[in-house]
Structure formats: C-alpha cells, structure tokens
Amino acid sequence: MGILEDKANARLFYKYFSRVYDTINPYIWDDRMRNQALEWFDADRDDRVLDVGAGTGFATEGLLNHVDEVYALDQSRGQFQQAFEKFGKDGKVRFHMGDAERLPFKDDSFDKLWSSGSIEYWPNPVAALREFRRVVKPGGTVLVVGPDYPKLKPFQMLADAIMLFYDAEEAEEMFRAAGFEDTRHFVQQRHRGTPRAITSVATVPAAEESASPAADAVDEAAEEPPATDG
C-alpha cells in the first residue's frame, strides 16, 4: 500500500496541495480528457449525479455543462475550500464531507456517479466500488478515472510506494469483485510522454432476485453476524 492510500496521510497532503492543485492538474488531466470522459458518461440534464472525490471541482465544472445539479463529496476540507470559491456553498453544487468507502447516501439515490482522481487514494477500492453500486440505480452509469500503471520498472517502483496504480486487467478485476458485469476501460493521455489515465465506465446491474424466506431463515441461523467497525 502506498503512503497516500492512508486516509490521514491523504488528508494532510491535500491540506497543502489543494492550494496548487488547479495549477498542476491540467498537465495530467486536462479539459480534452475530461470532455472525452463526459461523452462516455453520457449524462442527461435531469440526472441526479454524485461526484466522489470532487476536490476543487474540476470535474464538477464539466458535469455542470450537462446536468443541472451535482452532489460533490470529498474528505479534504482544503480541496473543498477551493471549490467553495468557484461555486459558492449554496449554488448548483451540494457539498458533502465523506468517505468513498462509506457513502452517506441511501441505496439507489443517484442516476449516475463520477469519480476522477480519487481511487488511487482508497485503501480498499473494491469496497468503494461496492458502495458506488449500492447508491446508483440499476442501469445507471459509474465512471472512475485513475492512474494507469507505468510501463517502466523504475516508475513502477515509485508508483507502488506512493499510491494505487493499475492497468485495465486489474481494473476489470476490481469492478468484477464489486459486482459489476458490464465495464469498459479506456486509456487516456494528454500527449505522448505524460502520465496516462485509465477511465472505466460501468453499468450498475439489476438487483439479484431475493432468496426465498425459508432460505433466508436458514442462512440467518447458520451464519454469525458480520463484524463491523466500531
């Protein structure tokens, strides 16, 4: 696990990095790449959309060109302070402090979910993807952008020490483990020689049919209650 996959480390990092984030980010993830991803996302104007790891609001700005309102979630107050300056606190963006692995929303709350530049900081990405599947309606779209795994060994060692990097095969494994069945993966790059992003676009599957009451009773009697965090 990389140093920034620890949530406390990530919060501390963004407390300071948030001040220069909008200056540096375009060299890695620019308007053209975002706009291409928005085409794959294919949101309708009245869709209820959640932006997880919204940060300073670079993706949120793009989303607002397609939808009337965005729910933005992040764990970094520093990042949100920058976003407040762009959007205000009472405009078209509804801000929520929260954790991708424990989303503070009810099941089937959203039509679509977007998350760019966030998965690399999650200690348990499969848990977060399961949460995405939970809060998005069946048939809805989940789009996740993360850093593609470097090809050269020295950069791989550096990447592994910092945060989560992964390739298309690993992305497919994570989405499958989280219960997604229909997922596409695209590699994006600002220009040759710059870091690559891997953009995954998944459809939330229909809910599985519930087991019979008798089977449920047997399961409840046979299994111990699952452990929970205190």
PDB file of C-alpha atoms in Angstrom, residues 55-168:
ATOM      1  CA  GLY A  55     -11.833  18.003  -4.803  1.00  0.00           C
ATOM      2  CA  THR A  56     -11.530  21.543  -6.145  1.00  0.00           C
ATOM      3  CA  GLY A  57     -14.304  20.888  -8.648  1.00  0.00           C
ATOM      4  CA  PHE A  58     -12.519  20.448 -11.980  1.00  0.00           C
ATOM      5  CA  ALA A  59     -14.749  17.524 -12.977  1.00  0.00           C
ATOM      6  CA  THR A  60     -17.754  19.165 -11.321  1.00  0.00           C
ATOM      7  CA  GLU A  61     -17.389  22.147 -13.655  1.00  0.00           C
ATOM      8  CA  GLY A  62     -17.568  19.821 -16.637  1.00  0.00           C
ATOM      9  CA  LEU A  63     -20.529  17.916 -15.206  1.00  0.00           C
ATOM     10  CA  LEU A  64     -22.481  21.149 -14.767  1.00  0.00           C
ATOM     11  CA  ASN A  65     -22.358  21.631 -18.538  1.00  0.00           C
ATOM     12  CA  HIS A  66     -24.521  18.511 -18.796  1.00  0.00           C
ATOM     13  CA  VAL A  67     -26.650  18.377 -15.633  1.00  0.00           C
ATOM     14  CA  ASP A  68     -28.472  20.970 -13.543  1.00  0.00           C
ATOM     15  CA  GLU A  69     -27.052  19.982 -10.174  1.00  0.00           C
ATOM     16  CA  VAL A  70     -24.136  17.943  -8.801  1.00  0.00           C
ATOM     17  CA  TYR A  71     -23.681  16.324  -5.415  1.00  0.00           C
ATOM     18  CA  ALA A  72     -19.976  16.650  -4.573  1.00  0.00           C
ATOM     19  CA  LEU A  73     -18.273  14.502  -1.937  1.00  0.00           C
ATOM     20  CA  ASP A  74     -14.708  14.699  -0.630  1.00  0.00           C
ATOM     21  CA  GLN A  75     -12.812  14.037   2.589  1.00  0.00           C
ATOM     22  CA  SER A  76     -10.475  17.040   2.199  1.00  0.00           C
ATOM     23  CA  ARG A  77     -11.585  20.381   3.620  1.00  0.00           C
ATOM     24  CA  GLY A  78      -8.645  22.011   1.857  1.00  0.00           C
ATOM     25  CA  GLN A  79      -9.904  20.868  -1.532  1.00  0.00           C
ATOM     26  CA  PHE A  80     -13.449  21.957  -0.766  1.00  0.00           C
ATOM     27  CA  GLN A  81     -12.291  25.417   0.272  1.00  0.00           C
ATOM     28  CA  GLN A  82     -11.076  25.883  -3.301  1.00  0.00           C
ATOM     29  CA  ALA A  83     -14.372  24.523  -4.640  1.00  0.00           C
ATOM     30  CA  PHE A  84     -16.400  26.901  -2.450  1.00  0.00           C
ATOM     31  CA  GLU A  85     -14.645  29.827  -4.124  1.00  0.00           C
ATOM     32  CA  LYS A  86     -15.715  28.551  -7.557  1.00  0.00           C
ATOM     33  CA  PHE A  87     -19.292  27.532  -6.871  1.00  0.00           C
ATOM     34  CA  GLY A  88     -20.282  29.127  -3.560  1.00  0.00           C
ATOM     35  CA  LYS A  89     -21.856  26.988  -0.845  1.00  0.00           C
ATOM     36  CA  ASP A  90     -25.485  27.383  -1.905  1.00  0.00           C
ATOM     37  CA  GLY A  91     -25.425  27.091  -5.678  1.00  0.00           C
ATOM     38  CA  LYS A  92     -25.772  24.197  -8.096  1.00  0.00           C
ATOM     39  CA  VAL A  93     -23.276  22.061  -6.163  1.00  0.00           C
ATOM     40  CA  ARG A  94     -24.326  20.303  -2.966  1.00  0.00           C
ATOM     41  CA  PHE A  95     -21.236  19.600  -0.873  1.00  0.00           C
ATOM     42  CA  HIS A  96     -20.839  16.595   1.429  1.00  0.00           C
ATOM     43  CA  MET A  97     -17.823  15.685   3.528  1.00  0.00           C
ATOM     44  CA  GLY A  98     -17.458  11.919   3.385  1.00  0.00           C
ATOM     45  CA  ASP A  99     -15.579   8.736   2.624  1.00  0.00           C
ATOM     46  CA  ALA A 100     -15.794   6.857  -0.685  1.00  0.00           C
ATOM     47  CA  GLU A 101     -15.867   3.561   1.192  1.00  0.00           C
ATOM     48  CA  ARG A 102     -18.825   4.657   3.345  1.00  0.00           C
ATOM     49  CA  LEU A 103     -21.040   6.923   1.289  1.00  0.00           C
ATOM     50  CA  PRO A 104     -23.588   8.904   3.361  1.00  0.00           C
ATOM     51  CA  PHE A 105     -26.451   8.235   0.964  1.00  0.00           C
ATOM     52  CA  LYS A 106     -29.326   5.765   0.727  1.00  0.00           C
ATOM     53  CA  ASP A 107     -29.481   2.912  -1.780  1.00  0.00           C
ATOM     54  CA  ASP A 108     -30.376   3.906  -5.359  1.00  0.00           C
ATOM     55  CA  SER A 109     -30.001   7.639  -4.604  1.00  0.00           C
ATOM     56  CA  PHE A 110     -28.370   8.594  -7.916  1.00  0.00           C
ATOM     57  CA  ASP A 111     -28.777   8.047 -11.643  1.00  0.00           C
ATOM     58  CA  LYS A 112     -25.031   8.290 -12.311  1.00  0.00           C
ATOM     59  CA  LEU A 113     -21.786   8.527 -10.359  1.00  0.00           C
ATOM     60  CA  TRP A 114     -18.494  10.088 -11.422  1.00  0.00           C
ATOM     61  CA  SER A 115     -15.133   9.781  -9.658  1.00  0.00           C
ATOM     62  CA  SER A 116     -11.886  11.105 -11.152  1.00  0.00           C
ATOM     63  CA  GLY A 117      -8.510  11.300  -9.458  1.00  0.00           C
ATOM     64  CA  SER A 118      -9.716   9.658  -6.258  1.00  0.00           C
ATOM     65  CA  ILE A 119      -9.460   5.859  -6.489  1.00  0.00           C
ATOM     66  CA  GLU A 120      -5.678   5.980  -6.141  1.00  0.00           C
ATOM     67  CA  TYR A 121      -6.109   7.108  -2.512  1.00  0.00           C
ATOM     68  CA  TRP A 122      -8.618   4.451  -1.418  1.00  0.00           C
ATOM     69  CA  PRO A 123      -7.244   1.753   0.932  1.00  0.00           C
ATOM     70  CA  ASN A 124      -9.981  -0.625  -0.267  1.00  0.00           C
ATOM     71  CA  PRO A 125     -11.090   0.249  -3.812  1.00  0.00           C
ATOM     72  CA  VAL A 126     -13.406  -2.757  -4.125  1.00  0.00           C
ATOM     73  CA  ALA A 127     -15.314  -1.638  -1.018  1.00  0.00           C
ATOM     74  CA  ALA A 128     -15.742   1.819  -2.551  1.00  0.00           C
ATOM     75  CA  LEU A 129     -16.905   0.365  -5.870  1.00  0.00           C
ATOM     76  CA  ARG A 130     -19.490  -1.716  -3.997  1.00  0.00           C
ATOM     77  CA  GLU A 131     -20.693   1.482  -2.372  1.00  0.00           C
ATOM     78  CA  PHE A 132     -20.958   3.067  -5.820  1.00  0.00           C
ATOM     79  CA  ARG A 133     -23.084   0.159  -6.990  1.00  0.00           C
ATOM     80  CA  ARG A 134     -25.263   0.499  -3.889  1.00  0.00           C
ATOM     81  CA  VAL A 135     -26.085   4.212  -4.266  1.00  0.00           C
ATOM     82  CA  VAL A 136     -26.618   4.199  -8.057  1.00  0.00           C
ATOM     83  CA  LYS A 137     -29.855   2.897  -9.516  1.00  0.00           C
ATOM     84  CA  PRO A 138     -29.791  -0.328 -11.585  1.00  0.00           C
ATOM     85  CA  GLY A 139     -28.918   0.550 -15.165  1.00  0.00           C
ATOM     86  CA  GLY A 140     -27.094   3.705 -14.052  1.00  0.00           C
ATOM     87  CA  THR A 141     -23.541   4.603 -15.048  1.00  0.00           C
ATOM     88  CA  VAL A 142     -20.460   4.622 -12.820  1.00  0.00           C
ATOM     89  CA  LEU A 143     -17.323   6.271 -14.239  1.00  0.00           C
ATOM     90  CA  VAL A 144     -13.977   6.053 -12.449  1.00  0.00           C
ATOM     91  CA  VAL A 145     -10.714   7.674 -13.568  1.00  0.00           C
ATOM     92  CA  GLY A 146      -7.416   6.591 -12.027  1.00  0.00           C
ATOM     93  CA  PRO A 147      -3.710   6.428 -12.901  1.00  0.00           C
ATOM     94  CA  ASP A 148      -2.645   3.781 -15.406  1.00  0.00           C
ATOM     95  CA  TYR A 149       0.235   1.590 -14.232  1.00  0.00           C
ATOM     96  CA  PRO A 150       3.621   2.742 -15.602  1.00  0.00           C
ATOM     97  CA  LYS A 151       5.395   0.542 -18.138  1.00  0.00           C
ATOM     98  CA  LEU A 152       8.972   1.082 -16.921  1.00  0.00           C
ATOM     99  CA  LYS A 153      10.242  -0.676 -13.800  1.00  0.00           C
ATOM    100  CA  PRO A 154      11.732   2.400 -12.030  1.00  0.00           C
ATOM    101  CA  PHE A 155       8.429   4.258 -12.376  1.00  0.00           C
ATOM    102  CA  GLN A 156       6.520   1.174 -11.233  1.00  0.00           C
ATOM    103  CA  MET A 157       8.552   1.064  -8.015  1.00  0.00           C
ATOM    104  CA  LEU A 158       7.913   4.752  -7.410  1.00  0.00           C
ATOM    105  CA  ALA A 159       4.208   4.382  -8.169  1.00  0.00           C
ATOM    106  CA  ASP A 160       3.821   1.429  -5.789  1.00  0.00           C
ATOM    107  CA  ALA A 161       5.403   3.447  -2.984  1.00  0.00           C
ATOM    108  CA  ILE A 162       3.036   6.403  -3.399  1.00  0.00           C
ATOM    109  CA  MET A 163      -0.484   5.214  -4.157  1.00  0.00           C
ATOM    110  CA  LEU A 164      -2.615   2.829  -6.224  1.00  0.00           C
ATOM    111  CA  PHE A 165      -1.751   2.490  -9.906  1.00  0.00           C
ATOM    112  CA  TYR A 166      -3.386  -0.234 -12.005  1.00  0.00           C
ATOM    113  CA  ASP A 167      -3.907  -1.442 -15.563  1.00  0.00           C
ATOM    114  CA  ALA A 168      -7.062  -2.367 -17.472  1.00  0.00           C
TER     115      ALA A 168
END
